């Protein structure tokens, strides 16, 4: 289960940042824009978008863009993530992003999967705006993380 200690105001701020981040997606191959935003423990918001490449393997997802931006600036403690695309259903991070998020985020950290029509849904009276709330632990059960490398070896 996700820990829902985030204030409504912080969640709103984070979701709007993810929507904003999507505007800078560079996705000329997939035509699938993704925006992500991380909220740091100190209240900073770090945005990311998917950045594709003509050599497809060089593509990086929005979630990893955000994490790499944050960590490379010395921010390594996060309290929430929001992800948004241009489709009406909640799209969740790919497997590789889940693992990278797992490195830096608590298993109970909330992950907000935001539908493209979030603002319309809010205006229509849906208090949640269609957001699906999950967590790193739910997205990546029985995961392997940094602490596993500290376990004593038996041989
Ligand atoms: Zn990904």
Short mmCIF file of N, CA and C and ligand atoms in Angstrom, two decimals:
data_model
loop_
_atom_site.label_atom_id
_atom_site.label_comp_id
_atom_site.label_asym_id
_atom_site.label_seq_id
_atom_site.Cartn_x
_atom_site.Cartn_y
_atom_site.Cartn_z
N UNK A 1 0.84 -1.20 0.00
CA UNK A 1 0.00 0.00 0.00
C UNK A 1 0.88 1.25 0.00
N UNK A 2 0.38 2.28 -0.67
CA UNK A 2 1.10 3.55 -0.68
C UNK A 2 0.82 4.30 0.61
N UNK A 3 1.83 4.98 1.09
CA UNK A 3 1.68 5.83 2.26
C UNK A 3 1.10 7.16 1.80
N UNK A 4 -0.04 7.54 2.34
CA UNK A 4 -0.72 8.73 1.82
C UNK A 4 -0.60 9.91 2.77
N UNK A 5 0.63 10.22 3.16
CA UNK A 5 0.85 11.33 4.08
C UNK A 5 0.99 12.66 3.34
N UNK A 6 1.01 12.59 2.02
CA UNK A 6 1.17 13.80 1.23
C UNK A 6 -0.08 14.68 1.34
N UNK A 7 0.12 15.98 1.48
CA UNK A 7 -1.04 16.88 1.52
C UNK A 7 -1.67 16.96 0.14
N UNK A 8 -2.94 17.32 0.15
CA UNK A 8 -3.67 17.50 -1.12
C UNK A 8 -2.97 18.55 -1.97
N UNK A 9 -2.47 19.57 -1.30
CA UNK A 9 -1.80 20.67 -2.01
C UNK A 9 -0.51 20.20 -2.68
N UNK A 10 0.28 19.40 -1.97
CA UNK A 10 1.52 18.88 -2.55
C UNK A 10 1.23 17.93 -3.71
N UNK A 11 0.20 17.12 -3.55
CA UNK A 11 -0.15 16.19 -4.61
C UNK A 11 -0.57 16.96 -5.86
N UNK A 12 -1.38 17.98 -5.67
CA UNK A 12 -1.83 18.81 -6.79
C UNK A 12 -0.64 19.47 -7.49
N UNK A 13 0.26 19.99 -6.69
CA UNK A 13 1.45 20.65 -7.22
C UNK A 13 2.29 19.67 -8.05
N UNK A 14 2.40 18.47 -7.54
CA UNK A 14 3.20 17.45 -8.21
C UNK A 14 2.56 17.01 -9.53
N UNK A 15 1.26 16.81 -9.50
CA UNK A 15 0.54 16.38 -10.70
C UNK A 15 0.63 17.45 -11.78
N UNK A 16 0.45 18.70 -11.40
CA UNK A 16 0.53 19.78 -12.38
C UNK A 16 1.94 19.89 -12.96
N UNK A 17 2.94 19.61 -12.15
CA UNK A 17 4.33 19.63 -12.63
C UNK A 17 4.56 18.52 -13.66
N UNK A 18 3.97 17.35 -13.41
CA UNK A 18 4.11 16.24 -14.37
C UNK A 18 3.44 16.59 -15.69
N UNK A 19 2.28 17.22 -15.61
CA UNK A 19 1.57 17.64 -16.82
C UNK A 19 2.42 18.67 -17.59
N UNK A 20 3.01 19.56 -16.86
CA UNK A 20 3.88 20.58 -17.44
C UNK A 20 5.10 19.93 -18.10
N UNK A 21 5.68 18.96 -17.41
CA UNK A 21 6.89 18.29 -17.92
C UNK A 21 6.63 17.60 -19.25
N UNK A 22 5.43 17.10 -19.41
CA UNK A 22 5.06 16.37 -20.64
C UNK A 22 5.22 17.24 -21.88
N UNK A 23 5.08 18.54 -21.72
CA UNK A 23 5.19 19.47 -22.85
C UNK A 23 6.57 19.40 -23.51
N UNK A 24 7.56 18.96 -22.74
CA UNK A 24 8.93 18.94 -23.27
C UNK A 24 9.37 17.54 -23.71
N UNK A 25 8.43 16.64 -23.80
CA UNK A 25 8.76 15.29 -24.28
C UNK A 25 9.34 15.38 -25.69
N UNK A 26 10.38 14.60 -25.92
CA UNK A 26 10.97 14.50 -27.26
C UNK A 26 10.69 13.07 -27.72
N UNK A 27 9.59 12.92 -28.43
CA UNK A 27 9.12 11.56 -28.72
C UNK A 27 8.70 11.45 -30.18
N UNK A 28 9.58 11.86 -31.08
CA UNK A 28 9.24 11.88 -32.50
C UNK A 28 9.06 10.48 -33.07
N UNK A 29 9.51 9.45 -32.39
CA UNK A 29 9.38 8.07 -32.91
C UNK A 29 8.12 7.39 -32.38
N UNK A 30 7.93 7.42 -31.08
CA UNK A 30 6.75 6.76 -30.49
C UNK A 30 5.51 7.64 -30.55
N UNK A 31 5.69 8.94 -30.62
CA UNK A 31 4.57 9.90 -30.53
C UNK A 31 3.77 9.65 -29.24
N UNK A 32 4.46 9.26 -28.20
CA UNK A 32 3.82 8.95 -26.92
C UNK A 32 4.49 9.82 -25.85
N UNK A 33 3.87 10.95 -25.56
CA UNK A 33 4.47 11.87 -24.60
C UNK A 33 4.25 11.38 -23.16
N UNK A 34 5.29 11.50 -22.38
CA UNK A 34 5.19 11.16 -20.96
C UNK A 34 5.83 12.28 -20.15
N UNK A 35 5.16 12.65 -19.08
CA UNK A 35 5.72 13.62 -18.14
C UNK A 35 5.78 12.99 -16.77
N UNK A 36 6.83 13.29 -16.04
CA UNK A 36 6.96 12.77 -14.67
C UNK A 36 7.42 13.90 -13.77
N UNK A 37 7.06 13.81 -12.51
CA UNK A 37 7.55 14.77 -11.53
C UNK A 37 7.77 14.06 -10.21
N UNK A 38 8.91 14.34 -9.62
CA UNK A 38 9.26 13.79 -8.31
C UNK A 38 9.16 14.90 -7.28
N UNK A 39 8.69 14.56 -6.10
CA UNK A 39 8.69 15.50 -4.98
C UNK A 39 9.77 15.04 -4.01
N UNK A 40 10.71 15.92 -3.72
CA UNK A 40 11.80 15.55 -2.81
C UNK A 40 11.33 15.72 -1.36
N UNK A 41 12.10 15.14 -0.46
CA UNK A 41 11.78 15.24 0.96
C UNK A 41 11.81 16.68 1.43
N UNK A 42 12.55 17.52 0.74
CA UNK A 42 12.64 18.94 1.12
C UNK A 42 11.59 19.78 0.40
N UNK A 43 10.72 19.15 -0.40
CA UNK A 43 9.65 19.88 -1.06
C UNK A 43 9.98 20.37 -2.46
N UNK A 44 11.17 19.99 -2.95
CA UNK A 44 11.52 20.39 -4.31
C UNK A 44 10.79 19.50 -5.31
N UNK A 45 10.50 20.06 -6.48
CA UNK A 45 9.90 19.27 -7.55
C UNK A 45 10.91 19.16 -8.69
N UNK A 46 11.12 17.93 -9.13
CA UNK A 46 12.05 17.67 -10.23
C UNK A 46 11.25 17.03 -11.35
N UNK A 47 11.27 17.68 -12.51
CA UNK A 47 10.46 17.21 -13.63
C UNK A 47 11.29 16.43 -14.64
N UNK A 48 10.62 15.55 -15.37
CA UNK A 48 11.29 14.81 -16.43
C UNK A 48 10.32 14.48 -17.54
N UNK A 49 10.85 14.35 -18.74
CA UNK A 49 10.05 13.93 -19.89
C UNK A 49 10.80 12.83 -20.62
N UNK A 50 10.08 12.07 -21.44
CA UNK A 50 10.78 11.04 -22.22
C UNK A 50 11.57 11.71 -23.34
N UNK A 51 12.79 11.25 -23.52
CA UNK A 51 13.69 11.81 -24.52
C UNK A 51 14.14 10.67 -25.42
N UNK A 52 13.59 10.63 -26.62
CA UNK A 52 13.90 9.52 -27.53
C UNK A 52 15.14 9.82 -28.37
N UNK A 53 15.56 8.79 -29.09
CA UNK A 53 16.78 8.92 -29.88
C UNK A 53 16.65 8.11 -31.17
N UNK A 54 17.27 8.61 -32.25
CA UNK A 54 17.25 7.90 -33.53
C UNK A 54 17.83 6.50 -33.37
N UNK A 55 18.79 6.35 -32.47
CA UNK A 55 19.26 5.03 -32.07
C UNK A 55 18.38 4.66 -30.87
N UNK A 56 17.34 3.90 -31.14
CA UNK A 56 16.24 3.74 -30.17
C UNK A 56 16.71 3.38 -28.75
N UNK A 57 17.77 2.60 -28.65
CA UNK A 57 18.26 2.18 -27.33
C UNK A 57 18.73 3.35 -26.48
N UNK A 58 18.98 4.48 -27.11
CA UNK A 58 19.42 5.66 -26.37
C UNK A 58 18.28 6.42 -25.73
N UNK A 59 17.08 5.94 -25.94
CA UNK A 59 15.89 6.59 -25.37
C UNK A 59 15.87 6.47 -23.85
N UNK A 60 15.44 7.53 -23.21
CA UNK A 60 15.26 7.47 -21.75
C UNK A 60 13.84 7.92 -21.41
N UNK A 61 13.23 7.19 -20.47
CA UNK A 61 11.86 7.49 -20.07
C UNK A 61 11.80 8.74 -19.19
N UNK A 62 10.59 9.27 -19.05
CA UNK A 62 10.37 10.47 -18.24
C UNK A 62 10.77 10.25 -16.77
N UNK A 63 10.42 9.08 -16.24
CA UNK A 63 10.69 8.81 -14.83
C UNK A 63 12.19 8.79 -14.56
N UNK A 64 12.94 8.13 -15.46
CA UNK A 64 14.38 8.07 -15.27
C UNK A 64 15.04 9.42 -15.54
N UNK A 65 14.48 10.18 -16.47
CA UNK A 65 15.00 11.55 -16.67
C UNK A 65 14.91 12.33 -15.36
N UNK A 66 13.76 12.23 -14.71
CA UNK A 66 13.56 12.97 -13.46
C UNK A 66 14.52 12.50 -12.37
N UNK A 67 14.64 11.19 -12.23
CA UNK A 67 15.54 10.64 -11.19
C UNK A 67 16.99 11.05 -11.44
N UNK A 68 17.42 10.92 -12.68
CA UNK A 68 18.82 11.23 -13.02
C UNK A 68 19.09 12.73 -12.82
N UNK A 69 18.13 13.56 -13.21
CA UNK A 69 18.29 15.00 -12.97
C UNK A 69 18.45 15.28 -11.48
N UNK A 70 17.58 14.67 -10.68
CA UNK A 70 17.60 14.93 -9.24
C UNK A 70 18.90 14.44 -8.60
N UNK A 71 19.23 13.20 -8.84
CA UNK A 71 20.40 12.61 -8.17
C UNK A 71 21.67 13.33 -8.59
N UNK A 72 21.74 13.73 -9.86
CA UNK A 72 22.95 14.43 -10.32
C UNK A 72 23.05 15.84 -9.75
N UNK A 73 21.97 16.31 -9.13
CA UNK A 73 22.00 17.61 -8.45
C UNK A 73 22.05 17.44 -6.93
N UNK A 74 22.26 16.20 -6.49
CA UNK A 74 22.42 15.95 -5.06
C UNK A 74 21.13 15.65 -4.32
N UNK A 75 20.03 15.48 -5.05
CA UNK A 75 18.74 15.19 -4.40
C UNK A 75 18.49 13.69 -4.50
N UNK A 76 18.43 13.02 -3.35
CA UNK A 76 18.30 11.57 -3.36
C UNK A 76 17.19 11.04 -2.48
N UNK A 77 16.43 11.93 -1.90
CA UNK A 77 15.34 11.50 -1.01
C UNK A 77 14.02 12.03 -1.55
N UNK A 78 13.11 11.09 -1.83
CA UNK A 78 11.87 11.45 -2.49
C UNK A 78 10.66 10.98 -1.70
N UNK A 79 9.55 11.71 -1.85
CA UNK A 79 8.34 11.33 -1.12
C UNK A 79 7.17 10.99 -2.04
N UNK A 80 7.25 11.33 -3.32
CA UNK A 80 6.16 10.97 -4.24
C UNK A 80 6.59 11.17 -5.68
N UNK A 81 5.87 10.46 -6.55
CA UNK A 81 6.11 10.57 -8.00
C UNK A 81 4.76 10.66 -8.68
N UNK A 82 4.68 11.49 -9.72
CA UNK A 82 3.48 11.53 -10.57
C UNK A 82 3.91 11.30 -12.01
N UNK A 83 3.09 10.54 -12.74
CA UNK A 83 3.37 10.23 -14.15
C UNK A 83 2.12 10.47 -14.96
N UNK A 84 2.27 11.15 -16.09
CA UNK A 84 1.10 11.42 -16.93
C UNK A 84 1.47 11.23 -18.41
N UNK A 85 0.50 10.81 -19.20
CA UNK A 85 0.70 10.64 -20.64
C UNK A 85 -0.45 11.36 -21.35
N UNK A 86 -0.65 11.05 -22.61
CA UNK A 86 -1.75 11.67 -23.36
C UNK A 86 -2.95 10.73 -23.50
N UNK A 87 -2.94 9.63 -22.78
CA UNK A 87 -4.08 8.71 -22.90
C UNK A 87 -4.94 8.79 -21.64
N UNK A 88 -6.18 8.38 -21.80
CA UNK A 88 -7.15 8.57 -20.72
C UNK A 88 -6.99 7.57 -19.58
N UNK A 89 -6.27 6.47 -19.84
CA UNK A 89 -6.09 5.50 -18.76
C UNK A 89 -4.77 5.79 -18.03
N UNK A 90 -4.67 5.28 -16.81
CA UNK A 90 -3.46 5.47 -16.02
C UNK A 90 -2.35 4.58 -16.58
N UNK A 91 -1.26 5.19 -17.00
CA UNK A 91 -0.14 4.44 -17.55
C UNK A 91 0.95 4.37 -16.49
N UNK A 92 1.49 3.19 -16.26
CA UNK A 92 2.46 3.05 -15.18
C UNK A 92 3.88 2.87 -15.71
N UNK A 93 4.86 3.14 -14.86
CA UNK A 93 6.27 3.08 -15.30
C UNK A 93 6.67 1.72 -15.85
N UNK A 94 7.56 1.72 -16.83
CA UNK A 94 8.06 0.47 -17.42
C UNK A 94 8.93 -0.25 -16.39
N UNK A 95 9.27 -1.47 -16.67
CA UNK A 95 10.05 -2.29 -15.75
C UNK A 95 11.39 -1.68 -15.39
N UNK A 96 12.06 -1.13 -16.37
CA UNK A 96 13.38 -0.55 -16.11
C UNK A 96 13.27 0.64 -15.16
N UNK A 97 12.27 1.48 -15.39
CA UNK A 97 12.07 2.63 -14.50
C UNK A 97 11.71 2.19 -13.10
N UNK A 98 10.91 1.15 -12.98
CA UNK A 98 10.54 0.66 -11.64
C UNK A 98 11.80 0.29 -10.85
N UNK A 99 12.71 -0.38 -11.51
CA UNK A 99 13.95 -0.77 -10.84
C UNK A 99 14.80 0.44 -10.46
N UNK A 100 14.87 1.41 -11.34
CA UNK A 100 15.67 2.61 -11.06
C UNK A 100 15.03 3.41 -9.93
N UNK A 101 13.71 3.50 -9.93
CA UNK A 101 13.01 4.19 -8.84
C UNK A 101 13.26 3.47 -7.52
N UNK A 102 13.27 2.15 -7.57
CA UNK A 102 13.47 1.32 -6.38
C UNK A 102 14.78 1.63 -5.69
N UNK A 103 15.76 2.04 -6.45
CA UNK A 103 17.08 2.36 -5.88
C UNK A 103 17.01 3.53 -4.90
N UNK A 104 16.13 4.48 -5.17
CA UNK A 104 16.11 5.72 -4.39
C UNK A 104 14.84 5.97 -3.59
N UNK A 105 13.80 5.20 -3.86
CA UNK A 105 12.50 5.51 -3.25
C UNK A 105 12.07 4.40 -2.31
N UNK A 106 11.43 4.78 -1.21
CA UNK A 106 10.90 3.80 -0.27
C UNK A 106 9.81 2.98 -0.95
N UNK A 107 9.69 1.74 -0.53
CA UNK A 107 8.70 0.86 -1.15
C UNK A 107 7.28 1.40 -1.00
N UNK A 108 7.04 2.13 0.09
CA UNK A 108 5.69 2.67 0.32
C UNK A 108 5.46 4.03 -0.33
N UNK A 109 6.46 4.54 -1.00
CA UNK A 109 6.31 5.87 -1.60
C UNK A 109 5.17 5.87 -2.61
N UNK A 110 4.25 6.84 -2.48
CA UNK A 110 3.14 6.87 -3.43
C UNK A 110 3.58 7.25 -4.85
N UNK A 111 2.97 6.56 -5.80
CA UNK A 111 3.17 6.86 -7.22
C UNK A 111 1.79 7.16 -7.78
N UNK A 112 1.63 8.35 -8.32
CA UNK A 112 0.35 8.78 -8.85
C UNK A 112 0.35 8.62 -10.37
N UNK A 113 -0.55 7.79 -10.84
CA UNK A 113 -0.69 7.55 -12.29
C UNK A 113 -1.86 8.41 -12.75
N UNK A 114 -1.54 9.39 -13.55
CA UNK A 114 -2.49 10.46 -13.85
C UNK A 114 -3.04 10.33 -15.27
N UNK A 115 -4.37 10.30 -15.42
CA UNK A 115 -4.93 10.24 -16.76
C UNK A 115 -4.77 11.59 -17.47
N UNK A 116 -4.75 11.55 -18.80
CA UNK A 116 -4.52 12.77 -19.57
C UNK A 116 -5.61 13.81 -19.31
N UNK A 117 -6.82 13.35 -19.03
CA UNK A 117 -7.93 14.28 -18.83
C UNK A 117 -8.16 14.61 -17.35
N UNK A 118 -7.08 14.56 -16.59
CA UNK A 118 -7.14 14.83 -15.14
C UNK A 118 -7.88 16.14 -14.81
N UNK A 119 -7.48 17.22 -15.49
CA UNK A 119 -8.07 18.52 -15.16
C UNK A 119 -9.56 18.56 -15.48
N UNK A 120 -9.93 17.92 -16.59
CA UNK A 120 -11.35 17.87 -16.97
C UNK A 120 -12.15 17.08 -15.93
N UNK A 121 -11.55 15.96 -15.50
CA UNK A 121 -12.23 15.13 -14.49
C UNK A 121 -12.43 15.90 -13.19
N UNK A 122 -11.41 16.67 -12.80
CA UNK A 122 -11.54 17.50 -11.60
C UNK A 122 -12.68 18.50 -11.77
N UNK A 123 -12.70 19.13 -12.95
CA UNK A 123 -13.74 20.13 -13.23
C UNK A 123 -15.12 19.50 -13.22
N UNK A 124 -15.18 18.23 -13.61
CA UNK A 124 -16.45 17.52 -13.65
C UNK A 124 -16.86 16.98 -12.27
N UNK A 125 -16.04 17.25 -11.27
CA UNK A 125 -16.42 16.88 -9.91
C UNK A 125 -15.79 15.61 -9.36
N UNK A 126 -14.93 14.95 -10.16
CA UNK A 126 -14.21 13.77 -9.66
C UNK A 126 -13.06 14.27 -8.78
N UNK A 127 -13.19 14.09 -7.48
CA UNK A 127 -12.20 14.64 -6.54
C UNK A 127 -10.80 14.10 -6.77
N UNK A 128 -10.70 12.86 -7.23
CA UNK A 128 -9.40 12.24 -7.45
C UNK A 128 -8.85 12.56 -8.84
N UNK A 129 -9.69 13.10 -9.70
CA UNK A 129 -9.25 13.41 -11.05
C UNK A 129 -8.86 12.18 -11.85
N UNK A 130 -9.35 11.02 -11.40
CA UNK A 130 -9.05 9.77 -12.11
C UNK A 130 -7.68 9.20 -11.81
N UNK A 131 -7.01 9.77 -10.83
CA UNK A 131 -5.66 9.29 -10.48
C UNK A 131 -5.72 7.90 -9.88
N UNK A 132 -4.80 7.06 -10.32
CA UNK A 132 -4.61 5.75 -9.69
C UNK A 132 -3.38 5.87 -8.80
N UNK A 133 -3.56 5.60 -7.52
CA UNK A 133 -2.43 5.68 -6.59
C UNK A 133 -1.88 4.29 -6.33
N UNK A 134 -0.58 4.16 -6.53
CA UNK A 134 0.08 2.89 -6.27
C UNK A 134 1.38 3.20 -5.52
N UNK A 135 2.28 2.24 -5.46
CA UNK A 135 3.55 2.47 -4.76
C UNK A 135 4.65 1.67 -5.46
N UNK A 136 5.87 2.00 -5.13
CA UNK A 136 6.99 1.27 -5.73
C UNK A 136 6.89 -0.22 -5.36
N UNK A 137 6.54 -0.49 -4.10
CA UNK A 137 6.43 -1.87 -3.65
C UNK A 137 5.37 -2.65 -4.41
N UNK A 138 4.29 -1.97 -4.74
CA UNK A 138 3.23 -2.65 -5.51
C UNK A 138 3.64 -2.84 -6.96
N UNK A 139 4.37 -1.86 -7.48
CA UNK A 139 4.78 -1.94 -8.88
C UNK A 139 5.91 -2.95 -9.09
N UNK A 140 6.70 -3.16 -8.03
CA UNK A 140 7.86 -4.04 -8.16
C UNK A 140 7.98 -4.93 -6.93
N UNK A 141 7.08 -5.90 -6.82
CA UNK A 141 7.11 -6.76 -5.62
C UNK A 141 8.35 -7.67 -5.60
N UNK A 142 8.74 -8.05 -4.39
CA UNK A 142 9.91 -8.92 -4.21
C UNK A 142 11.13 -8.39 -4.95
N UNK A 143 11.32 -7.09 -4.86
CA UNK A 143 12.37 -6.46 -5.65
C UNK A 143 13.75 -6.64 -5.05
N UNK A 144 14.74 -6.41 -5.87
CA UNK A 144 16.14 -6.42 -5.46
C UNK A 144 16.59 -4.98 -5.30
N UNK A 145 17.18 -4.68 -4.14
CA UNK A 145 17.60 -3.30 -3.90
C UNK A 145 18.97 -3.22 -3.28
N UNK A 146 19.42 -2.01 -3.01
CA UNK A 146 20.78 -1.80 -2.50
C UNK A 146 21.08 -2.59 -1.24
N UNK A 147 20.07 -2.72 -0.34
CA UNK A 147 20.32 -3.42 0.92
C UNK A 147 20.61 -4.91 0.71
N UNK A 148 20.14 -5.45 -0.40
CA UNK A 148 20.40 -6.87 -0.66
C UNK A 148 21.89 -7.14 -0.87
N UNK A 149 22.59 -6.13 -1.37
CA UNK A 149 24.03 -6.29 -1.59
C UNK A 149 24.81 -6.34 -0.28
N UNK A 150 24.13 -5.92 0.81
CA UNK A 150 24.79 -5.91 2.13
C UNK A 150 24.62 -7.24 2.86
N UNK A 151 23.81 -8.12 2.35
CA UNK A 151 23.55 -9.39 3.04
C UNK A 151 24.81 -10.24 3.13
N UNK A 152 24.99 -10.96 4.26
CA UNK A 152 26.17 -11.82 4.39
C UNK A 152 26.13 -12.97 3.36
N UNK A 153 27.26 -13.26 2.82
CA UNK A 153 27.36 -14.37 1.86
C UNK A 153 27.58 -15.66 2.66
N UNK A 154 26.96 -16.72 2.19
CA UNK A 154 27.15 -17.99 2.90
C UNK A 154 28.20 -18.86 2.23
N UNK A 155 28.70 -18.41 1.14
CA UNK A 155 29.82 -19.17 0.52
C UNK A 155 30.70 -18.22 -0.24
ZN1 LIG B 1 10.48 3.65 -18.23
#
